[in-house]
Coordinates of C-alpha atoms in Angstrom, one line a residue:
Chain A
M1 CA -5.5 -8.0 -42.4
N2 CA -2.6 -8.5 -44.9
G3 CA 1.1 -8.4 -44.0
V4 CA 2.1 -5.4 -42.3
A5 CA 5.7 -3.7 -43.8
T6 CA 7.3 -2.4 -40.4
T7 CA 10.1 -1.0 -40.6
G8 CA 13.0 0.9 -37.7
M9 CA 13.2 4.5 -38.2
A10 CA 17.1 3.9 -36.9
S11 CA 19.8 2.2 -38.4
G12 CA 21.0 -1.0 -37.5
G13 CA 24.2 -2.4 -35.9
S14 CA 25.7 -4.3 -32.7
W15 CA 23.0 -4.4 -29.6
L16 CA 25.2 -2.5 -27.5
S17 CA 25.8 0.3 -30.4
R18 CA 21.9 1.8 -30.0
K19 CA 22.0 4.3 -27.6
G20 CA 19.1 3.5 -26.3
N21 CA 20.1 -0.3 -25.6
L22 CA 23.1 1.3 -23.6
Q23 CA 21.1 3.3 -21.7
A24 CA 18.7 0.7 -21.0
L25 CA 22.0 -1.4 -19.4
G26 CA 22.7 1.6 -17.5
V27 CA 19.3 1.4 -15.8
F28 CA 19.7 -2.3 -15.2
L29 CA 23.4 -2.2 -13.9
F30 CA 22.1 0.9 -11.3
V31 CA 19.8 -1.4 -9.6
V32 CA 22.0 -3.9 -9.5
A33 CA 24.7 -1.9 -7.9
G34 CA 22.3 0.0 -5.7
S35 CA 21.0 -3.7 -4.7
L36 CA 24.3 -4.8 -3.6
W37 CA 24.7 -1.4 -2.0
A38 CA 21.8 -1.8 -0.1
L39 CA 22.6 -5.7 0.7
A40 CA 26.4 -4.5 1.9
Q41 CA 24.6 -1.8 4.6
D42 CA 21.9 -4.5 6.1
S43 CA 21.5 -7.9 4.6
R44 CA 18.2 -7.6 5.7
F45 CA 17.4 -5.2 3.1
V46 CA 16.7 -8.1 1.1
Y47 CA 13.5 -7.8 2.2
M48 CA 12.9 -4.6 0.5
L49 CA 14.9 -5.7 -2.6
V50 CA 12.3 -8.3 -3.2
Y51 CA 9.7 -5.5 -3.8
V52 CA 12.4 -3.8 -6.3
W53 CA 13.1 -6.8 -8.4
F54 CA 9.7 -7.8 -8.9
G55 CA 8.7 -4.2 -9.4
L56 CA 11.5 -4.3 -12.1
A57 CA 10.2 -7.3 -13.5
Y58 CA 6.3 -6.0 -13.3
G59 CA 7.5 -2.9 -15.3
M60 CA 8.9 -4.4 -18.5
L61 CA 6.2 -7.0 -18.7
L62 CA 4.0 -3.8 -18.4
Q63 CA 5.6 -1.8 -21.2
Y64 CA 6.3 -4.9 -23.3
G65 CA 2.4 -5.8 -23.1
R66 CA 1.6 -2.4 -23.3
F67 CA -0.6 -3.8 -20.2
C68 CA -2.8 -1.5 -18.8
M69 CA -6.1 -2.5 -16.8
A70 CA -7.8 0.6 -17.5
S71 CA -7.6 -0.2 -21.0
A72 CA -9.5 -3.5 -20.2
V73 CA -13.0 -1.9 -19.5
R74 CA -12.3 1.7 -21.7
D75 CA -11.5 -0.1 -24.8
L76 CA -14.4 -2.1 -24.7
F77 CA -16.7 0.7 -24.6
A78 CA -14.4 3.6 -26.9
V79 CA -13.6 1.3 -29.5
K80 CA -14.7 -2.1 -28.9
V81 CA -11.4 -4.0 -28.6
P82 CA -11.0 -6.8 -26.0
R83 CA -7.6 -7.0 -26.2
M84 CA -6.9 -5.9 -22.8
A85 CA -9.5 -7.2 -21.0
V86 CA -8.3 -10.6 -22.5
G87 CA -4.4 -10.1 -21.2
M88 CA -6.2 -9.1 -17.3
M89 CA -8.2 -12.5 -17.3
I90 CA -4.8 -14.4 -18.5
A91 CA -3.2 -12.7 -15.7
V92 CA -6.1 -13.4 -13.4
A93 CA -6.2 -17.1 -14.4
L94 CA -2.7 -17.8 -13.7
Y95 CA -1.7 -15.9 -10.6
A96 CA -5.1 -17.7 -9.2
V97 CA -3.1 -20.8 -9.9
V98 CA 0.1 -19.5 -8.8
A99 CA -1.8 -18.2 -5.4
A100 CA -3.1 -21.8 -4.7
I101 CA 0.2 -23.3 -4.6
V102 CA 1.8 -20.3 -2.2
T103 CA -1.4 -21.0 0.1
L104 CA -0.9 -24.7 0.0
S105 CA 2.6 -24.1 1.0
G106 CA 1.8 -21.9 4.0
F107 CA 3.3 -18.9 2.5
S108 CA 0.4 -16.8 1.9
T109 CA 0.5 -13.3 2.7
F110 CA -2.9 -12.3 1.2
H111 CA -6.0 -10.5 3.7
P112 CA -9.1 -10.4 2.4
N113 CA -11.1 -6.9 1.9
A114 CA -13.9 -6.0 3.9
L115 CA -17.1 -6.3 1.3
G116 CA -19.7 -3.6 1.5
W117 CA -21.1 -1.1 -0.7
H118 CA -18.0 1.5 -0.8
I119 CA -16.5 -1.0 -3.2
V120 CA -19.0 -0.3 -5.7
V121 CA -19.1 3.2 -4.8
G122 CA -15.1 3.7 -4.9
A123 CA -14.7 1.5 -8.2
A124 CA -17.1 3.4 -10.0
I125 CA -15.1 6.8 -9.1
F126 CA -11.7 5.0 -9.9
G127 CA -13.2 3.5 -13.3
F128 CA -14.4 6.9 -14.4
G129 CA -11.5 8.5 -13.1
I130 CA -9.1 6.1 -15.5
V131 CA -11.0 6.9 -18.8
F132 CA -9.6 10.7 -18.7
T133 CA -5.8 9.8 -16.9
G134 CA -5.6 7.2 -20.2
G135 CA -4.0 4.6 -17.6
C136 CA -4.8 2.8 -14.5
A137 CA -2.3 3.3 -11.4
S138 CA 0.5 0.9 -12.4
G139 CA -0.2 1.6 -16.0
S140 CA 0.3 5.1 -15.6
L141 CA 3.8 4.3 -14.0
Y142 CA 5.2 3.0 -17.0
K143 CA 3.8 5.5 -19.5
A144 CA 5.3 8.1 -17.1
V145 CA 9.0 6.5 -18.2
E146 CA 7.9 6.6 -21.5
G147 CA 8.4 10.2 -21.2
N148 CA 5.0 10.7 -20.7
M149 CA 4.3 13.9 -18.9
N150 CA 0.2 13.6 -18.3
S151 CA 1.0 10.3 -16.8
M152 CA 3.6 11.9 -14.2
L153 CA 0.6 14.4 -13.4
V154 CA -1.4 11.3 -13.2
V155 CA 0.7 9.6 -10.7
L156 CA 1.0 13.2 -8.5
A157 CA -2.8 13.6 -8.5
I158 CA -3.2 10.1 -7.6
S159 CA -0.6 10.2 -4.5
F160 CA -1.9 14.0 -3.2
S161 CA -5.4 13.1 -3.6
Q162 CA -5.3 10.0 -1.6
A163 CA -2.9 11.9 0.9
I164 CA -5.4 14.5 1.3
V165 CA -8.7 12.4 1.6
V166 CA -7.1 10.1 4.4
S167 CA -6.5 13.1 6.7
A168 CA -9.1 15.7 5.7
S169 CA -11.1 17.2 8.4
G170 CA -13.5 19.9 9.0
W171 CA -16.6 20.3 6.7
W172 CA -15.6 16.7 4.7
D173 CA -16.7 15.2 8.4
A174 CA -20.1 16.5 7.0
L175 CA -19.8 13.6 4.6
V176 CA -20.2 10.8 7.2
P177 CA -23.7 9.8 9.1
Q178 CA -23.7 10.3 12.6
S179 CA -24.3 6.5 13.2
W180 CA -20.4 6.3 11.9
V181 CA -19.4 8.8 14.4
D182 CA -21.2 7.3 17.3
A183 CA -19.7 3.7 15.9
A184 CA -16.1 5.0 15.6
A185 CA -16.1 6.9 19.1
A186 CA -17.5 3.5 20.6
Q187 CA -14.0 2.1 19.4
D188 CA -11.5 1.5 22.0
M189 CA -8.8 3.3 20.2
P190 CA -6.0 5.8 21.2
A191 CA -7.1 9.6 21.8
E192 CA -3.9 10.5 19.5
L193 CA -5.8 8.8 16.6
S194 CA -8.6 11.1 17.2
V195 CA -11.0 8.7 15.3
T196 CA -14.2 10.9 15.6
K197 CA -12.5 13.7 13.9
G198 CA -11.4 13.1 9.6
W199 CA -14.1 11.9 7.8
F200 CA -11.8 9.3 6.3
D201 CA -10.9 8.0 10.0
I202 CA -15.2 8.0 11.1
F203 CA -15.3 5.7 7.7
T204 CA -12.8 3.4 8.3
A205 CA -13.3 3.1 12.3
G206 CA -17.2 3.7 11.5
Y207 CA -18.0 1.6 8.7
I208 CA -15.0 -0.6 7.2
W209 CA -14.3 -2.0 11.1
G210 CA -17.9 -3.4 11.1
L211 CA -17.8 -5.4 7.9
K212 CA -15.8 -8.7 7.2
G213 CA -13.7 -9.6 4.6
T214 CA -13.6 -13.5 3.4
T215 CA -12.6 -16.1 1.1
T216 CA -14.8 -18.4 -0.4
A217 CA -13.2 -21.2 1.0
E218 CA -14.2 -19.1 4.5
I219 CA -17.7 -18.9 3.7
F220 CA -18.3 -22.7 3.2
G221 CA -15.9 -23.7 6.4
M222 CA -13.2 -24.9 4.0
A223 CA -10.6 -22.4 4.5
E224 CA -8.1 -24.8 5.9
S225 CA -8.6 -27.9 3.8
A226 CA -6.8 -28.1 0.2
A227 CA -10.1 -29.0 -1.4
G228 CA -11.5 -25.4 -0.3
I229 CA -8.5 -23.5 -1.4
V230 CA -8.0 -25.2 -5.0
W231 CA -12.0 -25.9 -5.7
L232 CA -13.5 -23.2 -4.1
N233 CA -11.0 -20.1 -4.0
T234 CA -9.2 -20.6 -7.0
F235 CA -11.6 -22.4 -9.4
L236 CA -14.9 -21.1 -8.3
T237 CA -13.7 -17.7 -7.3
A238 CA -11.3 -17.1 -10.0
I239 CA -10.8 -19.7 -13.0
L240 CA -14.7 -20.0 -13.8
P241 CA -15.6 -16.5 -14.3
V242 CA -12.2 -16.0 -16.1
A243 CA -13.7 -18.6 -18.5
V244 CA -17.2 -17.0 -18.1
I245 CA -15.7 -13.7 -19.2
L246 CA -13.4 -14.6 -22.2
V247 CA -17.0 -16.2 -23.4
A248 CA -18.5 -13.0 -23.2
L249 CA -16.0 -11.3 -24.8
Y250 CA -15.6 -13.9 -27.7
A251 CA -19.6 -13.7 -28.0
F252 CA -19.7 -10.0 -28.1
Y253 CA -16.4 -8.3 -29.2
Y254 CA -14.7 -10.8 -31.6
R255 CA -16.7 -13.7 -32.7
K256 CA -18.6 -11.6 -35.6
A257 CA -15.4 -10.4 -37.1
Y258 CA -13.4 -13.5 -36.5
L259 CA -16.0 -15.8 -38.5
R260 CA -16.2 -13.2 -41.2
R261 CA -12.2 -13.2 -41.4
S262 CA -11.9 -17.0 -41.0
G263 CA -15.1 -17.5 -44.0
K264 CA -17.0 -19.8 -41.7
V265 CA -20.7 -19.4 -42.4
A266 CA -21.5 -22.2 -40.3
P267 CA -19.1 -22.4 -37.3
T268 CA -18.7 -25.9 -35.4
L269 CA -18.1 -25.8 -31.6
R270 CA -14.9 -26.5 -32.7
D271 CA -14.3 -23.6 -35.1
E272 CA -15.5 -21.4 -31.9
F273 CA -13.2 -22.8 -29.6
A274 CA -10.3 -21.8 -32.1
G275 CA -12.0 -18.6 -32.2
I276 CA -11.6 -18.0 -28.7
W277 CA -8.0 -19.0 -28.6
A278 CA -7.3 -16.8 -31.6
M279 CA -8.6 -14.0 -29.7
C280 CA -6.6 -15.0 -26.5
T281 CA -3.5 -14.6 -29.0
A282 CA -4.6 -11.9 -31.1
S283 CA -1.7 -9.5 -29.3
K284 CA 0.9 -11.8 -28.5
N285 CA 2.6 -9.4 -26.5
T286 CA -0.5 -8.6 -24.2
A287 CA -0.8 -12.5 -23.6
L288 CA 3.1 -13.0 -22.5
A289 CA 3.1 -10.4 -20.4
G290 CA -0.4 -11.5 -18.8
I291 CA 1.1 -14.7 -18.6
G292 CA 4.4 -13.2 -17.1
L293 CA 2.3 -11.0 -14.5
G294 CA 0.3 -13.9 -13.5
I295 CA 3.0 -16.1 -12.5
L296 CA 5.4 -13.3 -10.8
A297 CA 2.4 -11.9 -8.9
G298 CA 1.9 -15.4 -7.4
L299 CA 5.5 -15.8 -6.8
H300 CA 6.1 -12.5 -5.1
M301 CA 3.7 -13.5 -2.5
Y302 CA 5.4 -17.1 -1.8
V303 CA 8.7 -15.0 -1.8
T304 CA 8.1 -12.5 0.9
G305 CA 6.2 -14.8 2.8
A306 CA 9.1 -17.5 3.0
L307 CA 11.0 -14.2 4.0
R308 CA 8.8 -13.3 7.0
E309 CA 8.7 -16.8 8.3
H310 CA 12.7 -16.5 8.0
Y311 CA 13.1 -13.4 10.1
G312 CA 10.0 -14.5 12.2
I313 CA 8.2 -11.0 11.5
F314 CA 4.4 -10.5 10.3
N315 CA 5.5 -6.8 9.0
F316 CA 8.5 -5.2 7.4
G317 CA 7.9 -2.8 10.5
E318 CA 9.2 -5.3 12.9
L319 CA 12.6 -5.5 10.4
L320 CA 13.1 -1.7 10.5
V321 CA 13.1 -1.6 14.0
A322 CA 15.2 -4.7 14.3
M323 CA 17.6 -2.8 12.2
G324 CA 17.1 0.7 13.7
Y325 CA 14.8 2.8 11.7
T326 CA 12.1 3.9 14.2
N327 CA 11.0 6.9 12.3
G328 CA 7.9 7.0 10.5
L329 CA 6.3 3.6 11.8
S330 CA 2.7 3.5 12.8
I331 CA 2.0 3.3 16.8
Q332 CA 1.7 -0.5 16.1
D333 CA 5.2 -0.1 14.6
T334 CA 3.9 -1.1 11.3
V335 CA 4.0 -0.1 7.9
F336 CA 2.2 -0.5 4.7
D337 CA 3.7 -4.2 3.4
P338 CA 0.9 -5.8 1.8
G339 CA 3.5 -8.8 0.3
Y340 CA 2.0 -8.9 -2.9
W341 CA 2.1 -6.2 -5.7
Y342 CA -0.1 -3.3 -4.8
I343 CA 0.0 0.6 -6.5
T344 CA -2.1 3.1 -5.1
T345 CA -1.3 2.8 -0.9
Q346 CA 2.4 3.1 -1.3
E347 CA 1.9 6.3 -3.6
A348 CA -0.7 8.0 -0.9
Q349 CA 2.5 7.3 1.7
W350 CA 4.4 9.7 -0.8
G351 CA 2.4 12.2 -0.8
G352 CA 1.9 12.5 2.9
W353 CA 5.5 12.1 3.5
I354 CA 5.8 15.2 1.0
M355 CA 2.8 16.8 2.6
Q356 CA 4.5 16.3 6.6
K357 CA 7.8 17.6 5.2
L358 CA 5.6 21.1 4.1
G359 CA 4.3 20.6 7.7
I360 CA 1.2 19.0 7.6
D361 CA 1.2 16.0 9.2
S362 CA -1.2 13.4 9.0
M363 CA -0.3 10.9 11.6
D364 CA -3.4 11.1 13.6
S365 CA -4.8 9.4 10.7
I366 CA -6.1 5.9 10.9
F367 CA -4.4 5.2 7.3
F368 CA -1.2 6.3 8.1
G369 CA -0.9 6.9 12.1
L370 CA -2.3 3.3 13.0
D371 CA -2.1 1.2 9.8
N372 CA 0.5 2.2 7.0
G373 CA 3.1 4.9 8.9
L374 CA 4.7 7.2 6.9
P375 CA 8.3 5.8 6.2
N376 CA 10.8 7.4 4.6
P377 CA 10.9 6.9 0.8
L378 CA 13.7 5.3 0.8
L379 CA 12.8 3.0 3.1
N380 CA 9.5 2.5 1.8
A381 CA 9.4 -1.5 0.7
P382 CA 6.3 -1.3 -1.9
G383 CA 7.2 2.3 -2.9
F384 CA 10.6 0.9 -3.9
M385 CA 8.2 -1.9 -5.9
S386 CA 6.6 1.5 -7.5
I387 CA 10.3 2.5 -8.3
G388 CA 11.3 -1.2 -10.1
I389 CA 8.3 -0.8 -12.2
I390 CA 9.4 2.7 -13.0
L391 CA 13.3 1.3 -13.6
G392 CA 11.9 -1.8 -15.1
A393 CA 9.8 -0.1 -17.7
S394 CA 12.3 2.3 -18.4
V395 CA 14.9 -0.3 -19.4
M396 CA 12.0 -1.9 -22.0
A397 CA 11.1 1.6 -23.2
L398 CA 14.6 2.9 -23.7
S399 CA 15.7 -0.4 -25.7
R400 CA 12.7 -0.3 -27.5
R401 CA 13.7 3.2 -28.5
E402 CA 10.3 4.1 -27.5
F403 CA 11.1 7.0 -24.6
K404 CA 9.9 10.1 -26.2
W405 CA 8.8 13.6 -24.3
K406 CA 5.6 14.2 -24.4
A407 CA 4.0 17.7 -23.1
P408 CA 0.6 17.6 -22.1
T409 CA -1.6 20.3 -23.1
W410 CA -4.0 22.0 -21.3
E411 CA -6.5 19.7 -22.0
T412 CA -4.7 16.5 -21.1
A413 CA -3.0 18.0 -18.5
F414 CA -7.0 19.2 -17.3
F415 CA -8.0 15.5 -17.5
A416 CA -4.9 14.2 -16.0
I417 CA -5.5 16.1 -12.6
V418 CA -8.7 15.6 -12.4
G419 CA -9.0 11.9 -13.6
G420 CA -6.2 10.9 -11.2
T421 CA -8.0 12.8 -8.2
L422 CA -10.9 10.9 -9.2
M423 CA -8.9 7.4 -9.2
G424 CA -6.8 8.5 -5.7
I425 CA -10.4 9.1 -4.2
G426 CA -11.8 5.9 -5.4
A427 CA -9.1 3.9 -4.2
R428 CA -9.4 4.9 -1.0
L429 CA -12.6 4.6 -0.5
A430 CA -12.8 1.3 -2.1
M431 CA -9.7 0.2 -0.2
G432 CA -7.4 -0.2 -3.1
C433 CA -7.2 -0.2 -7.1
N434 CA -7.6 -2.9 -10.1
I435 CA -4.6 -4.4 -8.6
G436 CA -4.9 -4.2 -4.5
A437 CA -8.9 -4.3 -4.8
F438 CA -9.1 -6.8 -7.8
F439 CA -6.1 -8.5 -9.3
A440 CA -5.2 -9.7 -5.9
T441 CA -8.3 -10.3 -4.5
V442 CA -10.1 -12.5 -6.9
T443 CA -6.9 -14.7 -7.5
N444 CA -6.6 -15.3 -3.8
G445 CA -10.3 -16.8 -3.3
D446 CA -11.3 -13.0 -2.3
P447 CA -15.2 -12.7 -4.3
S448 CA -14.8 -8.4 -2.9
G449 CA -12.8 -7.9 -6.3
W450 CA -15.5 -9.2 -9.1
I451 CA -17.8 -6.2 -7.3
F452 CA -14.4 -4.1 -7.8
L453 CA -14.2 -5.0 -11.5
F454 CA -18.4 -4.4 -11.9
G455 CA -18.1 -0.9 -10.3
M456 CA -14.8 0.1 -12.5
T457 CA -16.5 -1.2 -15.4
L458 CA -19.9 0.8 -14.6
G459 CA -17.6 3.9 -13.9
A460 CA -15.7 3.2 -17.6
F461 CA -18.9 2.8 -19.1
V462 CA -20.1 6.2 -17.9
G463 CA -16.6 8.0 -17.9
V464 CA -16.4 6.7 -22.2
K465 CA -20.0 8.3 -22.7
V466 CA -18.9 11.5 -21.4
F467 CA -15.4 11.5 -23.0
T468 CA -17.0 10.8 -26.4
W469 CA -19.5 13.9 -25.5
W470 CA -16.4 16.2 -24.8
M471 CA -14.6 15.0 -28.1
D472 CA -17.9 15.9 -30.2
W473 CA -18.7 19.1 -28.5
S474 CA -14.7 20.0 -29.0
A475 CA -14.6 18.8 -32.6
A476 CA -17.9 20.8 -33.3
R477 CA -16.6 24.1 -31.6
K478 CA -13.8 23.9 -34.0
G479 CA -15.6 23.1 -37.0
G480 CA -13.5 22.8 -40.6
E481 CA -13.9 20.9 -43.3
C482 CA -11.8 17.8 -41.7
D483 CA -13.2 18.1 -38.3
L484 CA -14.4 14.5 -36.6
Chain B
M1 CA -0.1 19.4 -30.0
A2 CA -3.5 19.7 -31.0
M3 CA -5.0 16.7 -33.2
T4 CA -4.6 17.3 -36.8
F5 CA -6.8 15.8 -39.6
N6 CA -6.2 16.7 -43.4
K7 CA -6.8 15.6 -46.5
T8 CA -3.6 15.2 -48.4
A9 CA -5.0 13.6 -51.6
E10 CA -7.2 12.6 -53.5
H11 CA -8.8 9.5 -51.1
E12 CA -5.7 10.3 -48.8
W13 CA -6.0 11.3 -45.5
E14 CA -3.8 12.3 -42.6
L15 CA -4.5 11.8 -38.8
N16 CA -1.7 13.6 -36.2
V17 CA -2.2 12.6 -32.3
C18 CA 1.3 13.1 -31.5
G19 CA 1.4 14.2 -27.8
Y20 CA -2.1 12.1 -26.6
T21 CA -2.5 9.6 -24.4
C22 CA -5.1 6.9 -24.4
P23 CA -7.5 7.1 -25.0
H24 CA -7.2 9.9 -27.1
P25 CA -5.2 8.3 -30.5
Q26 CA -7.5 4.7 -30.6
M27 CA -10.8 7.0 -30.2
Y28 CA -9.5 9.5 -33.0
T29 CA -8.6 6.9 -35.3
K30 CA -11.9 5.2 -35.2
K31 CA -13.6 8.5 -35.8
A32 CA -11.4 9.2 -39.0
L33 CA -11.6 5.5 -40.0
Q34 CA -15.4 6.6 -40.0
K35 CA -15.2 9.7 -41.7
I36 CA -13.0 8.7 -44.5
G37 CA -14.3 6.4 -47.9
S38 CA -13.5 2.6 -48.1
G39 CA -10.5 2.1 -50.0
D40 CA -9.1 5.3 -48.9
M41 CA -5.6 5.8 -47.4
L42 CA -5.6 6.9 -43.7
T43 CA -1.5 7.8 -42.6
L44 CA -1.5 7.8 -38.8
I45 CA 1.0 9.5 -37.1
F46 CA 0.9 9.1 -33.2
D47 CA 3.6 8.6 -30.1
N48 CA 1.4 6.9 -27.7
P49 CA 3.1 3.4 -27.7
S50 CA 0.1 1.7 -25.8
S51 CA -2.2 2.6 -28.3
G52 CA -1.0 0.9 -31.3
E53 CA -1.8 -2.6 -29.7
S54 CA -5.3 -1.0 -29.6
I55 CA -5.8 0.6 -33.2
Q56 CA -4.2 -2.7 -34.4
A57 CA -7.0 -4.7 -33.1
M58 CA -9.3 -2.6 -33.9
C59 CA -8.3 -2.3 -37.6
E60 CA -8.2 -6.3 -37.7
A61 CA -12.3 -6.2 -36.5
E62 CA -13.1 -3.9 -38.8
G63 CA -11.2 -5.7 -41.7
S64 CA -9.0 -2.5 -42.5
D65 CA -5.3 -2.9 -43.8
L66 CA -2.6 -1.9 -42.1
V67 CA -0.2 -2.1 -44.8
D68 CA 2.7 -0.1 -43.6
R69 CA 4.1 0.8 -39.9
Q70 CA 7.2 2.7 -39.3
E71 CA 8.2 3.1 -35.7
G72 CA 11.5 4.5 -33.9
S73 CA 12.4 7.7 -31.5
G74 CA 8.8 7.0 -29.9
S75 CA 7.0 8.0 -32.9
F76 CA 4.8 5.6 -35.1
V77 CA 3.9 6.3 -38.8
W78 CA 1.2 3.7 -39.7
K79 CA -0.8 3.6 -42.9
I80 CA -4.2 2.0 -42.8
R81 CA -6.5 1.2 -46.0
K82 CA -9.8 1.4 -44.9
A83 CA -12.3 -1.9 -45.7

């Protein structure tokens, strides 16, 4: 590709003379003022502010790097572009290295996911959905503040579909086998949770609780040793698969065009390495965002772990009780508090909380009633991370003059709602999305994340086929000389 | 707003995908580039920032030249000469 002439449509002037920059500064100062106000109420809100500020940084980097994990699998099949898959692998490698340091320092907050078929099934549904929504759960958040109303619909669909899925009963209960009902009944659970009613409760108590989540180091009995953490969790579970995937991406999606462009007819091994490097740095924004997100995601875990140590708690719910906030806690006095980057569960809580305010109570479910609670969104720590992502992305979008209201059409609104609903269902079945069930797992030595990525890739592959068929069908229907 | 794809002059085309989010813009661009002839110019108008990165990478892989790009107020106007 030759040199590109790039022209800004707006006039020059000092940084602050631009309206977008002023608005971005306003958003940033709003976060600063809000943080100071919260600390003035109670200094222990610093625990929640850690989520806010890491969210802010995630949002800025996501928007800066056009970083969306949906694109990582979708664009490979749709337009044969490995850009985002490469960015995702860079982030995984960096997160894994920082996570190893955090684990060795004793501040890791990570818990492995239960390993089972539900991951493949849920991830495939999730992967199918993301093709139609135009973004993953985090991607939809940052695209929403670029003014994209489709992405706002996606966030709503993800939130409410999850809240409905985890609390629905009646005919839904026919979806699960009797053996799970029996297994759930055998659990010694409080009657108020009614674990044999509600298909997701039965799925959780009758199936998920029978599974084991583990790390590679734990499998080999080396979970407590530095060698196990570094070599088995970090190198074998994260770095080696990342290297293999990068080589595969290069071989299948980049090598041919790279060698043509660089005029190499008989490439040496050195040329091939130069090609892999060129692929990794082809989109500097994405690569830099990958590096930043990887490092920050690990640091986030460290800071939360250190704060838990400082306050002598295992869960933010304990701090809320100590501060006098007891509404919306689970029966164990806990709330959702992963201690690291997570997206879908807090969105489920938003949906569940609104439904509760509308008179649909779901606190008798395991998901809300036993584990995550339904706190007021103003006291939802991971929820504030999502709000931080929104604010961070808006800072970046405004300063780059990329905000523009984009109204949905009937077609895109339908895709957003159906795709978002599938993402919500898939995320709950797989016990997380591409962040919680993939990004946070493989980087902490839990191999279940690679199963999630496999399922998500499979779903995206089918999704792209269906999406392409839809585009061809609608173009043929419209007809005309300039149809596509 | 619906996608439009028009021939504006001999060997010149315009694709407008404003209002569409991923993956529409990059997939429509791919289809448009497949449809036009080698050396033809495609003016691409879009307003989904994320699609730009993928479209740029796609042009690079296929050897098409991104000869001009104007950006601002959330909209992008790119000129692509097909290889």
